[in-house]
Structure formats: C-alpha cells, structure tokens
Amino acid sequence: MSTADLAAVSPPARVGPLTLGAAYWLFIAAVAVVTLFPVVVLFVTAFEVGTFGRETVFGFDNWIEPFRSPRLLEALWNTLTLSAARQIIALVVSIGLAWLIARSNLPGRGWLEVGFWIAMFMPALPVTMAWILLAGGRSGLINIWLRDLSSFLPYPLFNIYSWGGIIWVHLVTSTIPIKVFLLIPAFRNLDASLEESARACGSGLIETIRRIVVPLMVPILVVTTLIGLIGAMQSFEIELILGTPASIDVYSTIIYSAMKQEPPLYGVASVLSILFVTAILPFVFLQKWYGGRHTYGTLGGRFSSRTQDLGRWRWPLFALVLLLVMLMTVVPTAMIITGTFMKLFGAFNLPQPWTLDHWHEAFSQSELYRSLTNTLKLGFGAAFTGMIVYSAIAYITARKRYMGGGLLDFLTWMPTVIPGIVMSMGLLQMFLQVPVLRPIYGTTWALILAVLIGGMTVGAQIIRGTLLQLSSELEEASWTSGASRWRTFRKVLLPLVAPSVIVAGLNIFGTGVSVVSLVVLLGTGPSQPLSILQLAYLDSGHFEPATIIGLFILAIAVTAAVLARIVSARFVLSR
Amino acid sequence: MPTALSDTPARDIAAGTGPRERPAAADALLSLRGVRKSYGGVAVAVEGVDLDLAPGEILTLLGPSGCGKTSTLRIAIGLERASDGEVWLGGQLVDAPARRVFVPPERRNMGMVFQSYAIWPHMSVFENVAYPLQARRRPAAEIKADVDRLLDMTGLSSFADRPGTRLSGGQQQRVAIARGLAAGSGVLLMDEPFSNLDSHLRNHMRAEVKLLQRKLGIAVLFVTHDQSEALALSDRIAVMRAGRIEQIGPPTELYNNPASANVRDFLGENMRLSGRIRARGRDAGLTVELSEGNICLVDGQDHTGGAPVGSPCLLSIRPEHVRVEPAPAGPHTVEPNVVAGRILAMLFLGSAFEASVRLASGAVVTTMLGSDTELKEGQAVRLVLPKLRLHAWPED
C-alpha cells in the first residue's frame, strides 16, 4: 500500500452524459403522460356532443343529461353510505384483530396473519359468487339450512343481494384484511410499557386498549380510514353483481351502464367521472393534509414489545379469529369448487344437483384457454415491467438527490385518486384518440399499461419503503470503493432491494390477474382476460362457467399471495 | 498513465501550463484550493477552504455540526462536487468546476469510512473487504492474500465468514476500516467514525486507528466534532467554523496558542476572568485589574490588538495551569496574580479532581487538583495564575 499508487487516478468518465439526463426526463414525462392524460381526455370528451365515432361538436349537453335523472343523487348517496358504513365496521373489527395478532398471546397468531394476507389477495368476483351460493336469497345454502333447523326464523334470513350483503362481501374480501395488514406494523411498533403501565394502574385489558392504545394510534387510524374511504368509493364489481338485481346503483356502476349503452354515452360517462373525482378529491386532500401533520403515532427508539396475556379469553378469541379467517379464505374457496360441479348454480334442492358437464364444456371451448393465456400474459407482463418501472420511480423518489422526485411522487399518487372505472374510461379515450397509441388498443399491452398505472401507488411504495431503510452511505461506500455505478447497482443495491421488488412484482401480478374495473372497458375481444370473461358470463347470467373461471383466478391470485408472503418473510430486510 | 481528463486536455495539466497555479505543497497527496460549496446558490456550506494533506499525517477537520467539515470531506472524495475552487489528487486535478473537470469517487482511489459504517448486510466480512479489490478486477489469489492480511491487521480473521450485520459496533467499525484500506492506496477519509460507539470503545478505537496509521504510514483525513478525539488523534487540526478554516496547526499549538476566541473555547477548558487594562509594557506584557480588584501581570499572548489603557478585557488560562493553594491563615494580603476563593464542590475523575471555586466577585471557575490533594470542599483557597500562562483577549 504505497502512496505512489495514488498517482494512478483512473481515467475519468464523461461527466453527466447528456443521454442519461435526457432518458431521465423522458421517463418522468412518460409517467406524467400516462397518469395525467386520461384525466385530460376525460375533460375533452365531457364537452363533445354527438354520437361517438361520428361528427361531434363542443357543447354542454353532456352536463345536463345526468342531472335530469334522480338516479344520480341516489347513486351518490349509496356510494357514500356504503363506503362509510363498511369503513366504520372494518375499523372497529380491525383494531381488535390487529391488536390480537400484534400484541397478545393469541395462539397461532403468525398463521392467522398469513390468513389475512391471503384474504387480501382473494379476488372479489369469485368470492362474491361464493357468497351468492351461501346467502343468495331462497336458494342460499345457509338460508336452506336455517329453515330446516327452525321454522321460527324468517326465510330467507340472509339476502346477499342487498345493502348489507354488499357491505358484508366487501368486508371479507378487502376492507378488513387490508386494514389488519396496515395496522399490524403500527401496533408492533407501539411501546408495550405504555400498555403495561396502564394495566399496572389497575385498568382492565379492554379499558387499556380503548383508553391508551387507540388514542395513541389515532393518526394512523385516521389515515388508513381516509385511504380506505377513497378506495371504497371507487369499488365497482361487487356493486355491479349484487346491487343490480336489488336496484342499488352506485357511481361506478352508473358510469359503466352509460358506457355499455348502444351507442355508448362517452360524453355523459366522462361528465359523471369528473363529478366522481371531484367528490373524492376533498377526502384525498384531507388525507394528505392530516397525514402530513401527524407522524404515525408510534414511539420509536427503545421499546419493549412483550405480548399481553389474554388469560381465559385466549382460546375463545382464537376460535373467533380463526372462524373469521376461514370465512374469508377457505369457505369461499370451498363454495366455488362446489359451484363448479352444480347443474344449476345455487340450486341445491334439485334431486340430482351435481354434474361434471361444466368442466367438460369449459375445457372444450377455446375461449377459456385464450383468456387464461391473456391473463397470464397480463400478469407476467405487468409484473415484469412493473418491477423495472416501479423500481426506477421508487429510487428517484426515495433518494433526494434527484430533481423532479417531488413531481414523480405526486404523479404516483394520481392513480389512487382516480377510480379504476374512470381510469379505464380515460385510457380507452386515450387509445382511441391518440394515433400513436391506437395500435396498442385491443392488445394485451393496453391492459398491461392500465394495470401498471393502477398498481403504481402501491408497487412504488413497497420498494420505496425498503429503499428508505437503506442508508445512501451503502451506495456511497461502493463508489468510494472504486466500483462503477452499474456495479454498485448490481452488487449492492439490487441484492438489498430485490426481495421487495419481487413482492411488488407479485402484488402487481395478483392485481393483473383479478383486476376488473381498470380493464373492463379495454379488455374486450381477443385480448379479453379471465376476469373480464368471468364478468361477461356473470352479467349475462351464466353463473356456472363463471365459477370455473373464478376458480382459476382464485388459484392464480392465491399462489401469488403465498409466494409474496414467503419472499417478504424470508428475505425482506427487517429493521 | 491514462491522463484524458474530461473536457480539458490532460497534457495542459500534467505539463503545468494550465491557467491556474499548481498546488502549493508539492508533496501533498490531496490539496483543496479555494473550495466552495453552495446548495442551489443560496445556502453556503463551504466558503473557500484551502487544505493540504501530507503523506503519513492525520489531519482532522474539527468543528460543530453544520460548520462544513463533512461537506469538505465529501468534496475531497467526490461524493459532492465543489461549486468553485479546485481539488488536486496526487498532482492531478480531479474537481474544478471552472475547467469542467470532475473525476467521480470510484476513480479517485481513496478509502472512506462512513459514519454509519455502511457495511453491506448481504455480504460476509470477507466479501465486504474484498469488494474494492474485486471492483478493480484484481486476480482472485491476490485478493485473498490482501484481504487476509487486512483482516489480520484489524483483528477480524476469525470473523471472515460472518455476515456483515452479525457483528458488534466495534467489529463493524473495523470492517469499515479494513474495507477503506483496501480501497484507498495511501489515503483514508474518515467521517465521524467513532460517533456511534460508546465512550470506552471509542477511546480504544482511537488508539487503534493511530497505531494502524503509524504502522502503515498512510495519510488520514479525519472529521469529528469531538475536540478530545481531535487532540488525541491528529498530527494537525483544522478548526472550522461557518464553512471556513479558522486555524490549522499541530494540536499543541492550537491548544496553547489559539488564534481566536472560537478556537480557544472549542479546544479544551478555559478559566476566564474579566478585567480592565491598567498598563501596557514597553515590549510585551499587560497589567490588568480584575473585577475582583486584584492586579494580574499578563505575559502570554495579547489578542487585544493594542487596545488603549482603561479598556475592558478578558483573561484566559487553562485550568491545569492554575495552582490551587490553601489560603494562608492571618490577615488577607493582596499579591499580584493571586485570586482568593472557596471550593464549592469537588468532582473525582479518577486521575484528578475537578474543583468548582467561587471567587470573591461571585464568579465560579473550574480548576484541576491532583488526585492526592489535601484540599476539601468548603475550604478557602488562593488561585495562583502564572503570568506566562495568562492570555489577554478583547471582551466577548
């Protein structure tokens, strides 16, 4: 190690190559276009009067039409009440569940957590069908059992085609699992000595949770509720299947029906979409404002994470949580499998209800194979491109040293604000009206782009979270060790973020497989994926083939969920 | 030697025909000339720093947080670009915005130890240390031999296969140093490397780093805000404040002859007494009347800048230079350079006592007493202030 070696300063590379800078801004511009353009197109379409495809003029006619019908106000009211009701129920239930899993000595809490994780990945449509089998009016299996059990109970007791039914299916497919998943880390980071000192002061367990734990968690509870509310108002497919027979309209289904009319009322749908986004915006600002003012209410630093003893409630609570996890995962899966063997969907009281015909029929049709191929193409395509694009976004927004990071961060939040059905509508307009993009329309690439945009917020956040935990000195140490930027990326950064990139990829894969609202207006014809084929069958009353397709979607999505869980549990860096 | 330096023809620099002067110190490994750093043209972190790192020396940048010491270090290795000025590395220009020259850190061949250690968690200790050598595409056998030698030197041989994260703080520190040595041939940059260690380990690592540096003869540019660390470790210290170097020199010189009140207060303890200039000697020396009424002759440094007789001033003396004696029995006598007081409290530090003494004026000063002292708390004492150790300063 002689000092003479110093003279051998290696030859320098060109400083800040122009091409790299240009590529960087091109990337940001591309993200800006695909996230903002659909919104711009919506505004343009909203003022185009006339039948789509023919000569159109600019005017305000589209803005008058929807206000004539009382359906609009009713739908708005339904959207709000349905969203608020399930957020409130889910909040109460999830606080209890997250606390039990994170802070108590509940038996098997690790496995129960995995159960909620899988429940989060359960696709909405197949689960909806399972609940139709269980509680679909007179033919619902539970209702039939209850009638056989006791003649005093009203029959049918449960009707899934109702306001309460929609809420129930939402709760078990997404609202509760997502909340549990978001709250568990926050509860884990809570200092146990705070609970312990409260209990030492003579306060009971429930009292401690109510008066100590919950108040400390208010900021994260408010933020998750607002995010949940924004998401809830955008929901689409469950309302379409369960609400339509009961004439319960929500905003997204009204937009859908305007689009599905012949000829499609694009202008009116655009106006409705703009109104919808405007209605959601206050909640988005509220969430950003509140989240910015309150740091997540966990007290970092040194804390003890001892668990609380549940005493004699331990096993009863275990049974209760296990029942809930079963209702979310195993029961729907079993029902769908059952449904595929039924002669007539939901007709359990036929003398000979079972048949293999639907399976034979499904496999004899090329439609299933084609849609399956499309779905896999969509899933893998979105996962692969998503891993690259989201990594780039996450890196730029996590490392403060790059200009334009703030803008990009803002852009990644756009898709969360804009409901899937509206984004689908905006993308459709974009593909039809921008000549350069027209060749993409009708191909799987259009769907991949839609899924990429829709999953952008979550995907980029998963990777960004890991990057924020990694000190930038880890990279700098590589540079000062004489490694090039490329080598640093390959040898230091990539191995450290790879697990979370894979989790993000599996997440987007799961979305791609089960997504409906984002692609419903794009995935027609030869590019139709399984989820849209299933919706088409359901819409036209062909429940039996729809269950078989639902089973496929379920299997693929749950596989992705399990893989993501394994990867994140084993490889993602924990603090 | 490959010499193509970005936009500037390298021959100009090598031949010394460039527009600017060559670095002043010909044998300096690393030279900073007029380096400035501003962020977005507004906030200025570094305000014109000149620095030469000589072979085999430990040079410390010392200052409070936000004084620009870490920015200076990061500019030296190329993690940040200077806004203005020049950085020379072994006679070669590596950063000069005016000439559009910038050599990125991976081509500067200096080692760096980071504050967080930055040990890569997915690699073993061996792989961490081998990384800089692999990046330079050295043959595997050579890498193995070099890494083994470095691990041996830093006492890590038995941890070679451990994952980087399964180490104690002190061990991670050693890995970071070994890796820095592997990367840098001759120059090691250290950014507050001991700030995450407990005080016991910090003292230990301090000695170890100096021993290692003396053994290898490498040059170290060290950044810290801890004055005792700087005094113990450095061959030279550069005290920084507000983006500038206030004084640079050997620790003893800075300690004994601080050039400014800031350097005086930043390095070590001071006993400060306020007074008024009563007379000014012909060649040197001042006569100062303290607020206590005592007269002091001052023969140390005079920083008052020839302030006229009658103007207020401040006297400073290092606590260890103050002689503390029991007050003599009998009537109170007034002598020059002696102040009366009473011990309020004594703190036993192991090797010595630190005593808080209240003076007649009510001011409380800190002095040092030997561990074998017979003085007690509450006892009346007199403080003898040797005139050569007293320095005069303008009033704060």
CSV table of C-alpha atoms in Angstrom, one decimal, chain B residues 80-345:
chain,number,residue,atom,x,y,z
B,80,GLU,CA,-20.2,16.0,-3.9
B,81,ARG,CA,-19.0,18.5,-6.4
B,82,ALA,CA,-17.4,21.7,-5.4
B,83,SER,CA,-19.3,24.8,-6.6
B,84,ASP,CA,-16.0,26.6,-7.1
B,85,GLY,CA,-12.3,26.0,-6.5
B,86,GLU,CA,-10.0,23.1,-7.2
B,87,VAL,CA,-9.3,19.6,-5.8
B,88,TRP,CA,-5.9,18.1,-6.6
B,89,LEU,CA,-5.2,14.5,-6.0
B,90,GLY,CA,-1.5,13.4,-6.2
B,91,GLY,CA,-0.7,16.2,-8.6
B,92,GLN,CA,-3.8,15.6,-10.8
B,93,LEU,CA,-6.8,17.9,-11.0
B,94,VAL,CA,-9.9,15.9,-10.0
B,95,ASP,CA,-12.5,18.6,-9.4
B,96,ALA,CA,-12.6,22.1,-10.9
B,97,PRO,CA,-15.9,23.4,-12.0
B,98,ALA,CA,-14.4,26.4,-13.7
B,99,ARG,CA,-12.5,24.0,-16.0
B,100,ARG,CA,-15.3,21.5,-16.2
B,101,VAL,CA,-13.2,18.7,-14.7
B,102,PHE,CA,-14.7,16.2,-12.4
B,103,VAL,CA,-13.5,12.7,-11.5
B,104,PRO,CA,-16.1,10.6,-9.8
B,105,PRO,CA,-15.4,9.0,-6.5
B,106,GLU,CA,-15.0,5.5,-7.9
B,107,ARG,CA,-11.9,6.7,-9.9
B,108,ARG,CA,-10.2,8.6,-7.1
B,109,ASN,CA,-8.7,5.6,-5.3
B,110,MET,CA,-9.2,6.8,-1.8
B,111,GLY,CA,-10.7,4.8,1.0
B,112,MET,CA,-13.5,6.1,3.1
B,113,VAL,CA,-15.0,5.1,6.4
B,114,PHE,CA,-18.6,6.3,6.8
B,115,GLN,CA,-20.3,7.4,10.0
B,116,SER,CA,-22.9,4.6,9.7
B,117,TYR,CA,-20.1,2.1,8.8
B,118,ALA,CA,-22.2,1.2,5.7
B,119,ILE,CA,-21.4,-2.5,6.0
B,120,TRP,CA,-23.2,-4.3,3.3
B,121,PRO,CA,-25.6,-6.6,5.1
B,122,HIS,CA,-25.8,-9.2,2.3
B,123,MET,CA,-22.1,-9.9,2.2
B,124,SER,CA,-19.8,-11.6,4.7
B,125,VAL,CA,-16.9,-9.7,6.4
B,126,PHE,CA,-14.5,-11.2,3.8
B,127,GLU,CA,-16.7,-10.1,0.9
B,128,ASN,CA,-17.1,-6.6,2.3
B,129,VAL,CA,-13.3,-6.1,2.5
B,130,ALA,CA,-12.7,-7.9,-0.8
B,131,TYR,CA,-15.2,-5.7,-2.7
B,132,PRO,CA,-12.9,-2.8,-3.5
B,133,LEU,CA,-10.2,-5.2,-4.8
B,134,GLN,CA,-12.8,-7.1,-6.9
B,135,ALA,CA,-14.1,-3.8,-8.3
B,136,ARG,CA,-10.5,-3.2,-9.6
B,137,ARG,CA,-10.5,-6.6,-11.2
B,138,ARG,CA,-7.5,-7.9,-9.3
B,139,PRO,CA,-6.7,-11.6,-9.6
B,140,ALA,CA,-8.5,-13.8,-7.0
B,141,ALA,CA,-5.4,-15.2,-5.4
B,142,GLU,CA,-4.1,-11.7,-4.9
B,143,ILE,CA,-7.4,-10.5,-3.4
B,144,LYS,CA,-7.4,-13.5,-1.0
B,145,ALA,CA,-3.9,-12.7,0.2
B,146,ASP,CA,-4.6,-8.9,0.6
B,147,VAL,CA,-7.9,-9.4,2.4
B,148,ASP,CA,-6.4,-12.0,4.8
B,149,ARG,CA,-3.7,-9.5,5.6
B,150,LEU,CA,-6.1,-6.7,6.2
B,151,LEU,CA,-8.4,-8.8,8.3
B,152,ASP,CA,-5.4,-10.0,10.3
B,153,MET,CA,-4.3,-6.4,10.8
B,154,THR,CA,-7.7,-5.3,12.1
B,155,GLY,CA,-8.1,-8.4,14.2
B,156,LEU,CA,-11.0,-9.8,12.2
B,157,SER,CA,-9.5,-13.0,10.9
B,158,SER,CA,-11.9,-15.2,13.0
B,159,PHE,CA,-15.0,-13.3,11.7
B,160,ALA,CA,-14.2,-13.6,8.0
B,161,ASP,CA,-17.3,-15.7,7.2
B,162,ARG,CA,-19.7,-13.8,9.4
B,163,PRO,CA,-22.5,-11.8,7.7
B,164,GLY,CA,-21.7,-8.2,7.9
B,165,THR,CA,-24.7,-7.4,10.2
B,166,ARG,CA,-23.9,-10.0,12.8
B,167,LEU,CA,-21.1,-8.0,14.3
B,168,SER,CA,-20.8,-5.6,17.3
B,169,GLY,CA,-20.4,-1.9,16.7
B,170,GLY,CA,-16.6,-2.0,17.2
B,171,GLN,CA,-16.3,-5.0,14.8
B,172,GLN,CA,-18.3,-3.3,12.2
B,173,GLN,CA,-16.1,-0.3,12.6
B,174,ARG,CA,-13.0,-2.5,12.0
B,175,VAL,CA,-14.6,-4.0,8.8
B,176,ALA,CA,-15.3,-0.5,7.6
B,177,ILE,CA,-11.6,0.5,8.2
B,178,ALA,CA,-10.3,-2.7,6.6
B,179,ARG,CA,-12.5,-2.0,3.5
B,180,GLY,CA,-11.4,1.6,3.4
B,181,LEU,CA,-7.7,0.5,3.5
B,182,ALA,CA,-8.4,-2.0,0.7
B,183,ALA,CA,-10.0,0.7,-1.4
B,184,GLY,CA,-7.5,3.5,-0.8
B,185,SER,CA,-3.9,3.3,-1.6
B,186,GLY,CA,-2.3,5.7,0.8
B,187,VAL,CA,-5.3,8.0,1.7
B,188,LEU,CA,-8.1,7.1,4.1
B,189,LEU,CA,-11.0,9.5,4.7
B,190,MET,CA,-13.0,9.1,7.9
B,191,ASP,CA,-16.3,10.8,8.6
B,192,GLU,CA,-17.1,10.9,12.3
B,193,PRO,CA,-16.2,7.2,12.5
B,194,PHE,CA,-16.5,6.8,16.3
B,195,SER,CA,-19.7,8.7,17.0
B,196,ASN,CA,-21.8,5.5,17.2
B,197,LEU,CA,-19.5,3.8,19.7
B,198,ASP,CA,-19.7,4.0,23.5
B,199,SER,CA,-17.1,6.1,25.2
B,200,HIS,CA,-14.9,3.2,26.3
B,201,LEU,CA,-14.8,1.6,22.9
B,202,ARG,CA,-14.3,5.0,21.3
B,203,ASN,CA,-11.1,5.6,23.3
B,204,HIS,CA,-9.9,2.1,22.4
B,205,MET,CA,-10.6,2.5,18.7
B,206,ARG,CA,-8.9,5.9,18.7
B,207,ALA,CA,-5.7,4.4,19.9
B,208,GLU,CA,-6.0,1.5,17.5
B,209,VAL,CA,-6.5,3.8,14.5
B,210,LYS,CA,-3.5,5.8,15.3
B,211,LEU,CA,-1.3,2.7,15.8
B,212,LEU,CA,-2.5,1.3,12.5
B,213,GLN,CA,-1.9,4.6,10.7
B,214,ARG,CA,1.6,4.9,12.2
B,215,LYS,CA,2.3,1.3,11.1
B,216,LEU,CA,1.1,1.7,7.5
B,217,GLY,CA,2.3,5.3,7.1
B,218,ILE,CA,-0.9,6.3,5.3
B,219,ALA,CA,-2.5,9.7,5.3
B,220,VAL,CA,-5.8,10.2,7.1
B,221,LEU,CA,-8.3,13.0,6.7
B,222,PHE,CA,-10.5,12.8,9.7
B,223,VAL,CA,-13.7,14.6,10.5
B,224,THR,CA,-15.1,15.0,14.0
B,225,HIS,CA,-16.9,17.3,16.3
B,226,ASP,CA,-15.2,15.8,19.4
B,227,GLN,CA,-12.3,18.1,20.5
B,228,SER,CA,-10.7,15.5,22.7
B,229,GLU,CA,-10.7,13.0,19.8
B,230,ALA,CA,-9.1,15.6,17.5
B,231,LEU,CA,-6.5,16.5,20.1
B,232,ALA,CA,-5.6,12.9,20.8
B,233,LEU,CA,-5.5,11.6,17.2
B,234,SER,CA,-4.3,14.3,15.0
B,235,ASP,CA,-0.9,15.4,13.7
B,236,ARG,CA,-2.6,18.6,12.6
B,237,ILE,CA,-6.1,20.0,13.3
B,238,ALA,CA,-8.1,22.4,11.1
B,239,VAL,CA,-10.7,24.1,13.2
B,240,MET,CA,-13.7,25.0,11.0
B,241,ARG,CA,-16.5,27.5,11.6
B,242,ALA,CA,-19.2,28.6,9.2
B,243,GLY,CA,-17.6,27.0,6.2
B,244,ARG,CA,-14.1,28.4,6.8
B,245,ILE,CA,-10.9,27.1,8.4
B,246,GLU,CA,-10.3,29.3,11.3
B,247,GLN,CA,-6.9,27.9,12.4
B,248,ILE,CA,-4.8,25.0,11.2
B,249,GLY,CA,-1.8,23.5,13.0
B,250,PRO,CA,-0.5,20.8,15.4
B,251,PRO,CA,-2.8,20.1,18.4
B,252,THR,CA,-0.3,21.5,20.9
B,253,GLU,CA,0.0,24.8,19.0
B,254,LEU,CA,-3.8,25.2,18.7
B,255,TYR,CA,-4.2,24.3,22.4
B,256,ASN,CA,-1.6,26.6,23.7
B,257,ASN,CA,-1.8,29.4,21.2
B,258,PRO,CA,-5.3,29.6,19.9
B,259,ALA,CA,-5.7,32.3,17.2
B,260,SER,CA,-9.2,33.2,18.0
B,261,ALA,CA,-11.7,33.0,20.9
B,262,ASN,CA,-13.6,30.4,19.0
B,263,VAL,CA,-10.6,28.1,18.7
B,264,ARG,CA,-9.7,28.8,22.4
B,265,ASP,CA,-13.2,27.8,23.6
B,266,PHE,CA,-13.6,24.9,21.3
B,267,LEU,CA,-10.4,23.1,22.3
B,268,GLY,CA,-10.2,22.2,26.0
B,269,GLU,CA,-11.4,24.1,29.1
B,270,ASN,CA,-10.6,27.6,30.0
B,271,MET,CA,-10.8,29.7,33.1
B,272,ARG,CA,-12.0,33.1,32.1
B,273,LEU,CA,-11.7,36.3,34.2
B,274,SER,CA,-12.9,39.7,33.2
B,275,GLY,CA,-10.9,42.9,34.0
B,276,ARG,CA,-9.6,46.1,32.6
B,277,ILE,CA,-6.2,47.1,31.1
B,278,ARG,CA,-4.3,49.2,33.6
B,279,ALA,CA,-0.9,49.5,31.9
B,280,ARG,CA,0.8,48.2,28.8
B,281,GLY,CA,4.5,47.2,29.0
B,282,ARG,CA,7.1,48.6,26.6
B,283,ASP,CA,7.9,45.4,24.6
B,284,ALA,CA,5.3,42.9,25.9
B,285,GLY,CA,3.1,42.2,28.8
B,286,LEU,CA,0.0,43.9,30.2
B,287,THR,CA,-1.1,44.8,33.7
B,288,VAL,CA,-4.7,44.0,34.2
B,289,GLU,CA,-7.0,44.8,37.1
B,290,LEU,CA,-9.5,42.0,37.6
B,291,SER,CA,-13.1,42.6,38.6
B,292,GLU,CA,-12.1,41.2,42.0
B,293,GLY,CA,-9.8,44.2,42.4
B,294,ASN,CA,-6.6,42.1,42.1
B,295,ILE,CA,-3.8,43.0,39.8
B,296,CYS,CA,-2.5,40.5,37.2
B,297,LEU,CA,0.6,40.6,35.1
B,298,VAL,CA,0.0,39.0,31.7
B,299,ASP,CA,2.9,37.7,29.7
B,300,GLY,CA,1.1,35.2,27.5
B,301,GLN,CA,-0.5,36.1,24.2
B,302,ASP,CA,-2.0,39.5,23.8
B,303,HIS,CA,-5.0,39.4,21.5
B,304,THR,CA,-6.4,42.8,22.5
B,305,GLY,CA,-4.9,44.3,19.4
B,306,GLY,CA,-3.3,47.2,21.2
B,307,ALA,CA,-6.5,48.4,22.9
B,308,PRO,CA,-5.9,51.5,24.9
B,309,VAL,CA,-5.3,51.5,28.7
B,310,GLY,CA,-8.6,51.5,30.5
B,311,SER,CA,-10.5,49.3,28.1
B,312,PRO,CA,-12.1,46.1,29.3
B,313,CYS,CA,-10.6,42.8,28.5
B,314,LEU,CA,-10.8,39.1,29.2
B,315,LEU,CA,-8.1,36.9,30.7
B,316,SER,CA,-8.0,33.2,29.9
B,317,ILE,CA,-5.9,30.4,31.4
B,318,ARG,CA,-6.1,26.6,31.1
B,319,PRO,CA,-7.4,25.0,34.4
B,320,GLU,CA,-4.3,22.7,34.6
B,321,HIS,CA,-2.1,25.8,34.7
B,322,VAL,CA,-3.8,27.3,37.7
B,323,ARG,CA,-2.0,26.5,41.0
B,324,VAL,CA,-4.5,26.0,43.9
B,325,GLU,CA,-3.2,26.5,47.4
B,326,PRO,CA,-4.8,26.6,50.8
B,327,ALA,CA,-5.5,30.2,51.8
B,328,PRO,CA,-2.9,31.3,54.4
B,329,ALA,CA,-4.0,32.0,57.9
B,330,GLY,CA,-3.9,35.5,59.1
B,331,PRO,CA,-4.9,38.8,57.5
B,332,HIS,CA,-5.8,38.9,53.9
B,333,THR,CA,-2.8,40.1,51.8
B,334,VAL,CA,-3.1,41.4,48.2
B,335,GLU,CA,-0.5,39.9,45.8
B,336,PRO,CA,-0.3,40.2,42.0
B,337,ASN,CA,-1.6,37.2,40.0
B,338,VAL,CA,-3.3,35.7,43.1
B,339,VAL,CA,-7.1,35.4,43.5
B,340,ALA,CA,-8.9,34.3,46.6
B,341,GLY,CA,-11.8,31.9,46.5
B,342,ARG,CA,-13.6,29.0,48.2
B,343,ILE,CA,-14.1,25.4,46.9
B,344,LEU,CA,-17.8,24.8,46.3
B,345,ALA,CA,-17.6,21.2,45.1
